[in-house]
Structure formats: structure tokens, C-alpha cells
């Protein structure tokens, strides 16, 4: 089946620890995105990538890092510099150059908790 | 900067009835897209309906339809014949050049 997968479903981070959230898609989509969702808030953009080996900061990039070495994969690292990482993280992807070029499709999400 | 406002934090509807969720937005762009996403308790974001701003005709997907008023920058979602499975958070979003700006959501409850 085609789709977007995120792992793990739940992730626990200790103080001072870096953790990496995985996002993989087999939809052959060009662009990929990371969002953060806090209670009572909409989705806020962390990073996005429109092409392999290139990515841009979103509205809340501080304390996060990404890479885009393969078209299918866009991992997000939550560094120790992110002081309040507890949130729900959603990955999305989008096909460029089509009639649905603006539509983003989402993975199931990862819940990150700080111990 | 683009902003999206959903003025109803919570709404409730009786099963089989109709409900309308409100969304207003602000953008200086002329070419953009509008979306409604549904987030059930599983927290998976699901696309409900999509509208191109250059189209005057309102989009419809089965029981879901929109009322798009471009001059007023309004994009409301109407759910007809509400079902228990419609209970979820609903997010309005504006898309431009590949990025989406989301509202804070409306929590919809469906009463049996």
C-alpha cells in the first residue's frame, strides 16, 4: 500500500538527549514537511523540503534539525536545545507539478514525551 | 503574512442533522488553495475537501460541502446528515506555494 509511515508511535526523551523521528513515504512525492501540534493549537511548521539535499526552516525550527538524503525519507532530530519538546509530531508529503500540487497528505504521527 | 481563524473552538450537532463550521482567512495572495482536514481521536490528519481560490463553484464531497466567499475571505464547511464518525477536530488551512497555514481547529461532537 502507498502511504506515509512514521515511527515510533511513542517516543520518550531524557533531559539532554537527542532523539530522531522517522518519516518515510512511498508515494513518490517531492516535498516533505514536519509539523508540531500542541494542545489547543493548530499545526506549526518546523521544517520542509521540496527536493533532495535541500530544506528550509519553518516557523519554529529552533532546537530541531532535519536531513533529506533520499526522496522517500525526511527524518527529524529533536535536539537538547529544544527545551519543551513534548508534543505530537506530524509528517506530511506533497506531489509537485500536478493539479493537486498544494495538497499535503499526512502520516499517523509520533507522540514525544519528556521523562 | 497569512492567517487563518476558526472562531468556534467547539461545536455540537445531533446525529442526522446539519452543522456548519466557520473559517476566515487573511492573505494578500491571489493564487491559493483552501482545505478542510479532519483529525479523529486517532490523530491522523485526513483531507476532507479542497477548494481552488480561482474557482467560483463551491466544492462538494459527498456529505461535505463548502461555502467559499472570496471577497469576504470566508471558507465554511457544511456537514450534512451528520454521523457519529464525524466527531473529530476539524482544521481549516490556506495553501500557497506549497505551504499550509492552519487554524487552531474546531472540535465537533455528534450526539446520538
Coordinates of C-alpha atoms in Angstrom, one line a residue:
Chain A
X1 CA 0.0 0.0 0.0
X2 CA 1.1 3.5 -0.7
X3 CA 1.4 5.9 2.1
X4 CA 3.4 7.8 4.8
X5 CA 4.8 6.0 7.8
X6 CA 6.1 7.5 11.0
X7 CA 8.0 5.7 13.7
X8 CA 8.0 5.3 16.5
X9 CA 4.4 5.9 17.6
X10 CA 5.5 7.0 21.0
X11 CA 9.0 8.3 22.0
X12 CA 10.4 9.2 25.3
X13 CA 13.3 11.6 25.7
X14 CA 15.5 12.1 28.7
X15 CA 16.9 15.5 29.5
X16 CA 19.9 16.5 27.3
X17 CA 19.2 13.7 24.9
X18 CA 18.8 14.0 21.1
X19 CA 16.1 11.8 19.5
X20 CA 15.2 11.2 15.9
X21 CA 11.7 10.7 14.5
X22 CA 11.4 8.8 11.3
X23 CA 9.2 9.7 8.3
X24 CA 9.1 7.6 5.1
X25 CA 6.8 7.8 2.1
X26 CA 6.4 5.6 -0.9
X27 CA 4.0 8.0 -2.8
X28 CA 6.9 9.4 -5.0
X29 CA 6.0 12.8 -3.6
X30 CA 8.6 15.5 -4.0
X31 CA 8.0 17.7 -0.9
X32 CA 8.0 16.7 2.7
X33 CA 7.1 18.5 5.9
X34 CA 7.4 18.3 9.6
X35 CA 4.7 19.9 11.9
X36 CA 4.4 20.2 15.6
X37 CA 0.9 20.1 17.3
X38 CA 0.3 21.2 20.9
X39 CA -3.0 21.0 22.7
X40 CA -5.4 23.8 21.7
X41 CA -3.1 24.8 18.8
X42 CA -3.1 24.2 15.1
X43 CA -0.2 22.7 13.3
X44 CA 3.0 24.7 13.2
X45 CA 5.7 24.1 10.6
X46 CA 9.1 23.1 11.8
X47 CA 11.0 22.3 8.5
X48 CA 10.2 21.4 4.9
X49 CA 12.0 20.1 1.9
X50 CA 11.0 20.4 -1.7
X51 CA 13.8 18.5 -3.2
X52 CA 16.5 16.0 -2.1
X53 CA 19.5 17.6 -0.3
X54 CA 17.7 20.8 0.3
X55 CA 15.4 22.0 3.1
X56 CA 14.1 25.2 4.7
X57 CA 13.2 26.3 8.2
X58 CA 9.6 26.8 9.1
X59 CA 8.2 29.0 11.8
X60 CA 9.6 27.0 14.8
X61 CA 12.8 25.4 13.6
X62 CA 14.9 26.3 16.7
X63 CA 16.0 23.1 18.5
X64 CA 15.3 20.8 15.6
X65 CA 17.3 19.5 12.6
X66 CA 16.5 17.6 9.5
X67 CA 18.1 15.8 6.5
X68 CA 16.8 14.8 3.1
X69 CA 19.3 12.4 1.6
X70 CA 16.6 10.3 -0.1
X71 CA 13.4 11.3 -1.7
X72 CA 11.5 8.8 0.4
X73 CA 12.9 9.8 3.8
X74 CA 12.8 13.0 5.9
X75 CA 13.9 12.3 9.5
X76 CA 13.5 14.9 12.2
X77 CA 16.0 15.2 15.1
X78 CA 14.9 16.9 18.3
X79 CA 18.0 18.2 19.9
X80 CA 18.7 19.0 23.6
X81 CA 18.4 22.7 22.6
X82 CA 14.6 22.2 22.3
X83 CA 13.6 23.0 25.8
X84 CA 9.9 22.0 25.5
X85 CA 9.7 19.1 23.1
X86 CA 6.6 17.4 24.5
X87 CA 4.2 17.5 21.6
X88 CA 2.6 15.5 18.8
X89 CA 4.7 15.5 15.6
X90 CA 3.2 15.0 12.1
X91 CA 5.0 14.4 8.9
X92 CA 3.4 15.2 5.5
X93 CA 4.2 15.0 1.9
X94 CA 3.1 16.6 -1.3
X95 CA 3.3 15.9 -5.1
X96 CA 4.5 18.9 -7.0
X97 CA 3.6 19.9 -10.5
X98 CA 0.1 18.3 -10.5
X99 CA -3.4 19.6 -10.3
X100 CA -3.3 18.7 -6.6
X101 CA 0.0 20.4 -6.1
X102 CA -0.9 22.2 -2.9
X103 CA -2.5 19.2 -1.2
X104 CA -0.5 17.7 1.7
X105 CA -1.0 14.1 2.9
X106 CA -0.2 13.2 6.5
X107 CA 1.4 10.3 8.4
X108 CA -0.1 8.9 11.6
X109 CA 2.2 11.0 13.9
X110 CA 4.6 10.5 16.7
X111 CA 3.9 11.4 20.3
X112 CA 7.1 12.7 22.0
X113 CA 7.2 12.8 25.8
X114 CA 10.0 14.0 28.1
X115 CA 10.9 11.9 31.1
Chain B
X1 CA 1.6 37.0 6.4
X2 CA -1.3 34.6 6.0
X3 CA -3.6 33.9 9.0
X4 CA -6.4 31.5 9.5
X5 CA -9.1 32.0 12.1
X6 CA -11.6 29.4 13.3
X7 CA -13.9 31.3 15.7
X8 CA -15.7 28.2 17.1
X9 CA -13.5 26.2 19.5
X10 CA -16.3 23.6 19.9
X11 CA -19.5 22.7 18.1
X12 CA -22.1 20.1 18.7
X13 CA -24.7 18.5 16.3
X14 CA -27.4 15.9 16.6
X15 CA -26.9 12.8 14.5
X16 CA -28.5 13.1 11.1
X17 CA -28.6 16.9 11.4
X18 CA -26.5 19.5 9.5
X19 CA -23.7 21.6 11.0
X20 CA -21.6 24.4 9.6
X21 CA -18.0 25.1 10.8
X22 CA -16.7 28.6 10.2
X23 CA -13.3 29.7 8.9
X24 CA -11.9 33.1 7.9
X25 CA -8.5 33.8 6.5
X26 CA -6.3 36.7 5.5
X27 CA -3.9 36.6 2.6
X28 CA -2.6 39.1 0.1
X29 CA -2.0 36.3 -2.5
X30 CA -4.3 35.9 -5.5
X31 CA -3.5 32.3 -6.2
X32 CA -4.1 30.0 -3.3
X33 CA -5.9 26.9 -2.1
X34 CA -8.2 26.2 0.8
X35 CA -8.6 23.0 2.7
X36 CA -10.5 21.3 5.5
X37 CA -8.8 18.5 7.4
X38 CA -10.3 16.2 9.9
X39 CA -8.4 14.8 12.9
X40 CA -10.3 12.0 14.7
X41 CA -9.1 10.6 18.1
X42 CA -6.5 8.6 16.3
X43 CA -4.9 11.9 15.5
X44 CA -4.4 11.0 11.8
X45 CA -5.0 14.1 9.7
X46 CA -7.4 13.3 6.9
X47 CA -8.2 15.6 3.9
X48 CA -11.9 16.3 3.8
X49 CA -12.3 18.8 1.0
X50 CA -10.3 21.2 -1.1
X51 CA -11.1 24.4 -3.0
X52 CA -9.1 26.3 -5.5
X53 CA -9.5 30.1 -4.9
X54 CA -9.8 30.8 -8.6
X55 CA -12.9 28.6 -8.9
X56 CA -16.2 30.2 -8.1
X57 CA -18.1 26.9 -7.8
X58 CA -18.2 25.6 -4.3
X59 CA -16.5 22.2 -3.8
X60 CA -18.6 19.2 -2.7
X61 CA -17.5 15.7 -1.5
X62 CA -20.5 13.5 -0.6
X63 CA -22.0 14.9 2.7
X64 CA -19.3 17.6 2.9
X65 CA -19.6 20.9 1.1
X66 CA -18.1 24.4 1.4
X67 CA -19.4 27.9 1.2
X68 CA -16.5 29.9 -0.3
X69 CA -16.9 33.7 -0.2
X70 CA -13.6 35.0 -1.7
X71 CA -14.4 38.7 -1.2
X72 CA -15.2 38.1 2.5
X73 CA -12.3 35.6 2.8
X74 CA -14.6 33.1 4.3
X75 CA -14.5 29.3 3.8
X76 CA -17.1 27.4 5.9
X77 CA -17.6 23.7 5.9
X78 CA -21.1 22.2 5.9
X79 CA -21.6 18.6 7.1
X80 CA -25.0 17.2 6.1
X81 CA -26.6 14.1 7.7
X82 CA -24.0 14.1 10.5
X83 CA -22.8 10.7 11.6
X84 CA -21.1 9.5 14.8
X85 CA -17.9 9.0 12.9
X86 CA -17.8 12.7 12.0
X87 CA -16.9 13.5 15.6
X88 CA -13.3 15.0 15.4
X89 CA -11.2 18.1 15.3
X90 CA -11.6 20.0 12.1
X91 CA -8.8 22.2 10.8
X92 CA -9.1 24.9 8.1
X93 CA -6.0 25.6 6.1
X94 CA -4.8 28.0 3.4
X95 CA -2.1 26.8 1.0
X96 CA 0.2 28.9 -1.1
X97 CA 3.5 27.9 -2.9
X98 CA 3.5 24.5 -1.3
X99 CA 3.0 25.5 2.3
X100 CA -0.1 25.4 4.5
X101 CA -1.2 27.7 7.3
X102 CA -3.6 26.1 9.7
X103 CA -6.3 27.5 12.0
X104 CA -6.5 26.3 15.6
X105 CA -9.3 23.9 15.0
X106 CA -12.9 23.3 15.9
X107 CA -13.9 20.3 18.0
X108 CA -17.1 18.7 16.7
X109 CA -19.2 16.5 18.9
X110 CA -22.0 14.3 17.4
X111 CA -24.9 13.4 19.7
X112 CA -26.8 10.1 19.1

